[in-house]
Amino acid sequence: MKRIIAATLATAGLLAALPAAAQGVYRIVGPDGRVTFSDQPPPAANARPQTGASSSGSASGGAQLPFELRQIASRYPVVLYTGENCAPCNSGRNLLGSRGIPYTEKTINTTEDAEALRRLNSDATLPLLTIGGQKLRGYLETEWTQYLDAAGYPKQSALPPGYRQPAPTPLGAVKPVPGMPSATGAPAAGTPATAAPPAEIPVQPPADNPAGIRF
């Protein structure tokens, strides 16, 4: 009788151990797709790569700007105001693109856009470029280049391969700038470039800004 009981207990113990042993085998899929089996749980590095927005952010045009360029763009953001059939606007756009300047483009195509532009720029000249708080009316390559250099923007593109400029958006309604006088008349697309008011020049310009330009 004792032998029967001992044999029964031994069999029960063996059956109880089988599920535990079975549960200790792990199926692991490696990065190359190969399947292996192990009694150790797979490390996190062996997990299948997830697909979706998180893994394709850079490929979708969301690549981040280099740190130095991002710092400059946050201090002196560049905004380009353009109109339809405006050759100087195209020239300005090409200059910014050739230097890899990250910028925002605002289009002036409706009456609401035109009114908003007049609140920003009294003479409503296009193109209008703002670099930080500095306004450059009309396109003049030497002038734009001077101010972009003074702001610290690189002379050659430093944009990452996956970077894409934001799509142009209408200027629309904006709040009037305090102290900015209003003007009448529609924006003069393609108007010859006019000289910007002379920038304030400090008595002793810093060494890294020999032109003495302030933003």
mmCIF file of C-alpha atoms in Angstrom:
data_model
loop_
_atom_site.group_PDB
_atom_site.id
_atom_site.type_symbol
_atom_site.label_atom_id
_atom_site.label_comp_id
_atom_site.label_asym_id
_atom_site.label_seq_id
_atom_site.Cartn_x
_atom_site.Cartn_y
_atom_site.Cartn_z
ATOM 1 C CA MET A 1 0.000 0.000 0.000
ATOM 2 C CA LYS A 2 2.815 2.377 0.881
ATOM 3 C CA ARG A 3 4.481 1.608 -2.433
ATOM 4 C CA ILE A 4 1.301 2.475 -4.316
ATOM 5 C CA ILE A 5 0.927 5.776 -2.469
ATOM 6 C CA ALA A 6 4.596 6.692 -3.099
ATOM 7 C CA ALA A 7 4.282 5.880 -6.795
ATOM 8 C CA THR A 8 1.117 7.974 -7.033
ATOM 9 C CA LEU A 9 2.770 10.984 -5.355
ATOM 10 C CA ALA A 10 5.826 10.687 -7.604
ATOM 11 C CA THR A 11 3.633 10.632 -10.709
ATOM 12 C CA ALA A 12 1.661 13.648 -9.515
ATOM 13 C CA GLY A 13 4.868 15.555 -8.850
ATOM 14 C CA LEU A 14 6.150 14.762 -12.337
ATOM 15 C CA LEU A 15 2.909 15.932 -13.938
ATOM 16 C CA ALA A 16 2.996 19.145 -11.914
ATOM 17 C CA ALA A 17 6.544 19.834 -13.042
ATOM 18 C CA LEU A 18 5.744 19.426 -16.735
ATOM 19 C CA PRO A 19 3.709 22.638 -17.125
ATOM 20 C CA ALA A 20 6.403 24.602 -15.297
ATOM 21 C CA ALA A 21 9.041 23.251 -17.629
ATOM 22 C CA ALA A 22 6.862 24.000 -20.633
ATOM 23 C CA GLN A 23 6.268 27.536 -19.455
ATOM 24 C CA GLY A 24 10.031 28.081 -19.169
ATOM 25 C CA VAL A 25 10.655 27.806 -22.928
ATOM 26 C CA TYR A 26 10.574 31.099 -24.818
ATOM 27 C CA ARG A 27 10.252 31.595 -28.555
ATOM 28 C CA ILE A 28 12.546 34.459 -29.615
ATOM 29 C CA VAL A 29 12.450 36.201 -32.985
ATOM 30 C CA GLY A 30 15.747 37.927 -33.738
ATOM 31 C CA PRO A 31 16.234 41.155 -35.726
ATOM 32 C CA ASP A 32 17.060 39.067 -38.800
ATOM 33 C CA GLY A 33 13.828 37.102 -38.477
ATOM 34 C CA ARG A 34 15.442 33.906 -37.197
ATOM 35 C CA VAL A 35 13.459 31.978 -34.565
ATOM 36 C CA THR A 36 15.253 30.450 -31.573
ATOM 37 C CA PHE A 37 14.080 28.821 -28.348
ATOM 38 C CA SER A 38 15.503 29.453 -24.893
ATOM 39 C CA ASP A 39 14.668 28.933 -21.250
ATOM 40 C CA GLN A 40 15.546 32.584 -20.622
ATOM 41 C CA PRO A 41 13.101 35.432 -21.344
ATOM 42 C CA PRO A 42 14.065 37.529 -24.392
ATOM 43 C CA PRO A 43 15.802 40.831 -23.584
ATOM 44 C CA ALA A 44 14.064 44.042 -24.632
ATOM 45 C CA ALA A 45 16.593 44.528 -27.429
ATOM 46 C CA ASN A 46 15.301 41.356 -29.128
ATOM 47 C CA ALA A 47 11.753 42.634 -29.300
ATOM 48 C CA ARG A 48 10.276 43.153 -32.746
ATOM 49 C CA PRO A 49 10.732 46.724 -33.982
ATOM 50 C CA GLN A 50 7.486 48.624 -33.819
ATOM 51 C CA THR A 51 6.109 50.186 -36.973
ATOM 52 C CA GLY A 52 4.129 53.367 -37.147
ATOM 53 C CA ALA A 53 4.553 57.095 -36.718
ATOM 54 C CA SER A 54 7.213 56.759 -34.039
ATOM 55 C CA SER A 55 9.576 54.834 -36.321
ATOM 56 C CA SER A 56 8.986 56.972 -39.415
ATOM 57 C CA GLY A 57 9.108 60.457 -37.955
ATOM 58 C CA SER A 58 12.278 61.489 -39.716
ATOM 59 C CA ALA A 59 11.205 59.923 -43.005
ATOM 60 C CA SER A 60 7.991 61.922 -43.024
ATOM 61 C CA GLY A 61 9.773 65.258 -43.072
ATOM 62 C CA GLY A 62 9.911 65.768 -39.309
ATOM 63 C CA ALA A 63 13.691 65.677 -39.053
ATOM 64 C CA GLN A 64 14.970 68.030 -36.377
ATOM 65 C CA LEU A 65 17.191 70.957 -37.157
ATOM 66 C CA PRO A 66 20.793 70.801 -35.962
ATOM 67 C CA PHE A 67 21.154 72.267 -32.489
ATOM 68 C CA GLU A 68 23.058 75.400 -33.539
ATOM 69 C CA LEU A 69 20.657 76.192 -36.375
ATOM 70 C CA ARG A 70 17.679 75.567 -34.100
ATOM 71 C CA GLN A 71 19.078 78.056 -31.586
ATOM 72 C CA ILE A 72 19.498 80.738 -34.261
ATOM 73 C CA ALA A 73 16.005 80.129 -35.654
ATOM 74 C CA SER A 74 14.477 80.436 -32.183
ATOM 75 C CA ARG A 75 16.249 83.774 -31.565
ATOM 76 C CA TYR A 76 15.742 85.248 -35.041
ATOM 77 C CA PRO A 77 12.837 83.457 -36.754
ATOM 78 C CA VAL A 78 12.562 84.170 -40.475
ATOM 79 C CA VAL A 79 9.174 84.879 -42.057
ATOM 80 C CA LEU A 80 8.707 85.533 -45.777
ATOM 81 C CA TYR A 81 5.577 87.332 -47.034
ATOM 82 C CA THR A 82 4.821 86.680 -50.700
ATOM 83 C CA GLY A 83 2.167 87.282 -53.364
ATOM 84 C CA GLU A 84 1.085 85.680 -56.606
ATOM 85 C CA ASN A 85 2.980 86.478 -59.815
ATOM 86 C CA CYS A 86 5.728 88.146 -57.791
ATOM 87 C CA ALA A 87 9.140 87.594 -59.381
ATOM 88 C CA PRO A 88 11.058 89.243 -56.502
ATOM 89 C CA CYS A 89 9.225 86.892 -54.128
ATOM 90 C CA ASN A 90 10.552 83.918 -56.090
ATOM 91 C CA SER A 91 14.067 85.358 -55.974
ATOM 92 C CA GLY A 92 13.857 85.766 -52.217
ATOM 93 C CA ARG A 93 12.507 82.255 -51.794
ATOM 94 C CA ASN A 94 15.361 80.880 -53.893
ATOM 95 C CA LEU A 95 17.944 82.720 -51.787
ATOM 96 C CA LEU A 96 16.547 81.304 -48.554
ATOM 97 C CA GLY A 97 16.397 77.834 -50.070
ATOM 98 C CA SER A 98 19.958 77.938 -51.373
ATOM 99 C CA ARG A 99 21.268 78.796 -47.894
ATOM 100 C CA GLY A 100 19.048 76.275 -46.136
ATOM 101 C CA ILE A 101 17.312 78.938 -44.044
ATOM 102 C CA PRO A 102 14.356 77.491 -42.108
ATOM 103 C CA TYR A 103 11.515 79.958 -42.602
ATOM 104 C CA THR A 104 7.763 80.379 -42.515
ATOM 105 C CA GLU A 105 6.007 81.659 -45.631
ATOM 106 C CA LYS A 106 2.842 83.757 -45.450
ATOM 107 C CA THR A 107 0.905 84.380 -48.653
ATOM 108 C CA ILE A 108 -1.000 87.554 -49.529
ATOM 109 C CA ASN A 109 -3.851 86.561 -51.848
ATOM 110 C CA THR A 110 -7.056 87.950 -50.318
ATOM 111 C CA THR A 111 -8.337 91.288 -49.070
ATOM 112 C CA GLU A 112 -8.015 90.030 -45.507
ATOM 113 C CA ASP A 113 -4.392 89.085 -46.177
ATOM 114 C CA ALA A 114 -3.732 92.532 -47.681
ATOM 115 C CA GLU A 115 -5.226 94.325 -44.665
ATOM 116 C CA ALA A 116 -3.113 92.208 -42.330
ATOM 117 C CA LEU A 117 0.003 93.004 -44.363
ATOM 118 C CA ARG A 118 -0.678 96.745 -44.196
ATOM 119 C CA ARG A 119 -0.826 96.489 -40.421
ATOM 120 C CA LEU A 120 2.611 94.871 -40.453
ATOM 121 C CA ASN A 121 4.195 96.907 -43.221
ATOM 122 C CA SER A 122 2.831 100.378 -43.896
ATOM 123 C CA ASP A 123 3.875 100.566 -47.553
ATOM 124 C CA ALA A 124 2.598 97.030 -48.324
ATOM 125 C CA THR A 125 5.629 96.152 -50.433
ATOM 126 C CA LEU A 126 6.203 92.542 -51.442
ATOM 127 C CA PRO A 127 8.198 90.563 -50.717
ATOM 128 C CA LEU A 128 8.574 91.373 -47.056
ATOM 129 C CA LEU A 129 11.141 89.481 -45.003
ATOM 130 C CA THR A 130 11.327 89.590 -41.225
ATOM 131 C CA ILE A 131 14.365 88.309 -39.335
ATOM 132 C CA GLY A 132 13.515 88.519 -35.680
ATOM 133 C CA GLY A 133 12.184 92.055 -35.283
ATOM 134 C CA GLN A 134 13.916 93.409 -38.399
ATOM 135 C CA LYS A 135 11.768 94.098 -41.503
ATOM 136 C CA LEU A 136 13.303 94.071 -44.977
ATOM 137 C CA ARG A 137 10.972 95.593 -47.571
ATOM 138 C CA GLY A 138 11.410 94.416 -51.144
ATOM 139 C CA TYR A 139 14.058 92.007 -52.366
ATOM 140 C CA LEU A 140 17.677 93.054 -52.458
ATOM 141 C CA GLU A 141 20.089 90.118 -52.324
ATOM 142 C CA THR A 142 22.974 92.000 -50.744
ATOM 143 C CA GLU A 143 20.732 93.406 -48.030
ATOM 144 C CA TRP A 144 19.076 90.082 -47.229
ATOM 145 C CA THR A 145 22.459 88.367 -47.168
ATOM 146 C CA GLN A 146 23.874 90.994 -44.807
ATOM 147 C CA TYR A 147 21.088 90.568 -42.280
ATOM 148 C CA LEU A 148 21.072 86.758 -42.487
ATOM 149 C CA ASP A 149 24.827 86.736 -41.897
ATOM 150 C CA ALA A 150 24.492 89.114 -38.944
ATOM 151 C CA ALA A 151 21.835 86.873 -37.392
ATOM 152 C CA GLY A 152 24.285 83.959 -37.576
ATOM 153 C CA TYR A 153 22.597 81.842 -40.232
ATOM 154 C CA PRO A 154 25.010 79.562 -42.144
ATOM 155 C CA LYS A 155 26.068 80.561 -45.647
ATOM 156 C CA GLN A 156 25.521 76.992 -46.873
ATOM 157 C CA SER A 157 22.648 74.672 -46.086
ATOM 158 C CA ALA A 158 22.964 72.710 -42.835
ATOM 159 C CA LEU A 159 19.466 71.229 -43.047
ATOM 160 C CA PRO A 160 19.172 67.461 -42.467
ATOM 161 C CA PRO A 161 18.231 65.322 -45.503
ATOM 162 C CA GLY A 162 14.715 64.620 -44.210
ATOM 163 C CA TYR A 163 13.805 68.244 -43.494
ATOM 164 C CA ARG A 164 11.030 69.952 -45.444
ATOM 165 C CA GLN A 165 9.971 73.570 -45.155
ATOM 166 C CA PRO A 166 6.435 74.116 -43.785
ATOM 167 C CA ALA A 167 3.795 74.693 -46.442
ATOM 168 C CA PRO A 168 2.898 78.360 -47.100
ATOM 169 C CA THR A 169 -0.182 79.596 -45.266
ATOM 170 C CA PRO A 170 -2.343 82.726 -45.750
ATOM 171 C CA LEU A 171 -1.445 85.661 -43.558
ATOM 172 C CA GLY A 172 -5.074 86.125 -42.610
ATOM 173 C CA ALA A 173 -6.133 88.300 -39.710
ATOM 174 C CA VAL A 174 -3.397 89.408 -37.355
ATOM 175 C CA LYS A 175 -3.480 91.829 -34.469
ATOM 176 C CA PRO A 176 -2.261 95.340 -35.303
ATOM 177 C CA VAL A 177 1.262 96.078 -34.177
ATOM 178 C CA PRO A 178 1.234 98.839 -31.520
ATOM 179 C CA GLY A 179 2.512 102.100 -32.970
ATOM 180 C CA MET A 180 2.470 100.856 -36.589
ATOM 181 C CA PRO A 181 0.570 103.370 -38.783
ATOM 182 C CA SER A 182 -1.952 102.067 -41.297
ATOM 183 C CA ALA A 183 -1.748 102.688 -45.036
ATOM 184 C CA THR A 184 -4.103 102.433 -47.984
ATOM 185 C CA GLY A 185 -3.768 100.591 -51.270
ATOM 186 C CA ALA A 186 -3.284 96.955 -52.213
ATOM 187 C CA PRO A 187 0.043 95.159 -51.896
ATOM 188 C CA ALA A 188 2.264 95.908 -54.854
ATOM 189 C CA ALA A 189 3.398 92.445 -55.925
ATOM 190 C CA GLY A 190 6.631 92.726 -57.820
ATOM 191 C CA THR A 191 7.225 96.296 -56.669
ATOM 192 C CA PRO A 192 10.895 97.265 -57.084
ATOM 193 C CA ALA A 193 12.874 96.738 -53.929
ATOM 194 C CA THR A 194 13.029 99.694 -51.600
ATOM 195 C CA ALA A 195 15.814 100.345 -49.171
ATOM 196 C CA ALA A 196 15.036 99.435 -45.593
ATOM 197 C CA PRO A 197 15.420 102.148 -42.954
ATOM 198 C CA PRO A 198 18.999 102.209 -41.715
ATOM 199 C CA ALA A 199 19.546 99.866 -38.831
ATOM 200 C CA GLU A 200 20.565 101.327 -35.515
ATOM 201 C CA ILE A 201 24.327 101.002 -35.161
ATOM 202 C CA PRO A 202 25.824 100.766 -31.679
ATOM 203 C CA VAL A 203 28.844 102.850 -30.820
ATOM 204 C CA GLN A 204 31.024 99.774 -30.401
ATOM 205 C CA PRO A 205 29.648 96.840 -32.387
ATOM 206 C CA PRO A 206 30.565 93.396 -31.071
ATOM 207 C CA ALA A 207 33.424 91.583 -32.791
ATOM 208 C CA ASP A 208 31.157 88.888 -34.250
ATOM 209 C CA ASN A 209 28.847 91.487 -35.800
ATOM 210 C CA PRO A 210 31.095 93.987 -37.608
ATOM 211 C CA ALA A 211 28.175 95.511 -39.496
ATOM 212 C CA GLY A 212 26.653 96.627 -36.188
ATOM 213 C CA ILE A 213 23.197 95.303 -37.125
ATOM 214 C CA ARG A 214 20.572 95.033 -34.418
ATOM 215 C CA PHE A 215 17.475 92.837 -34.575
#
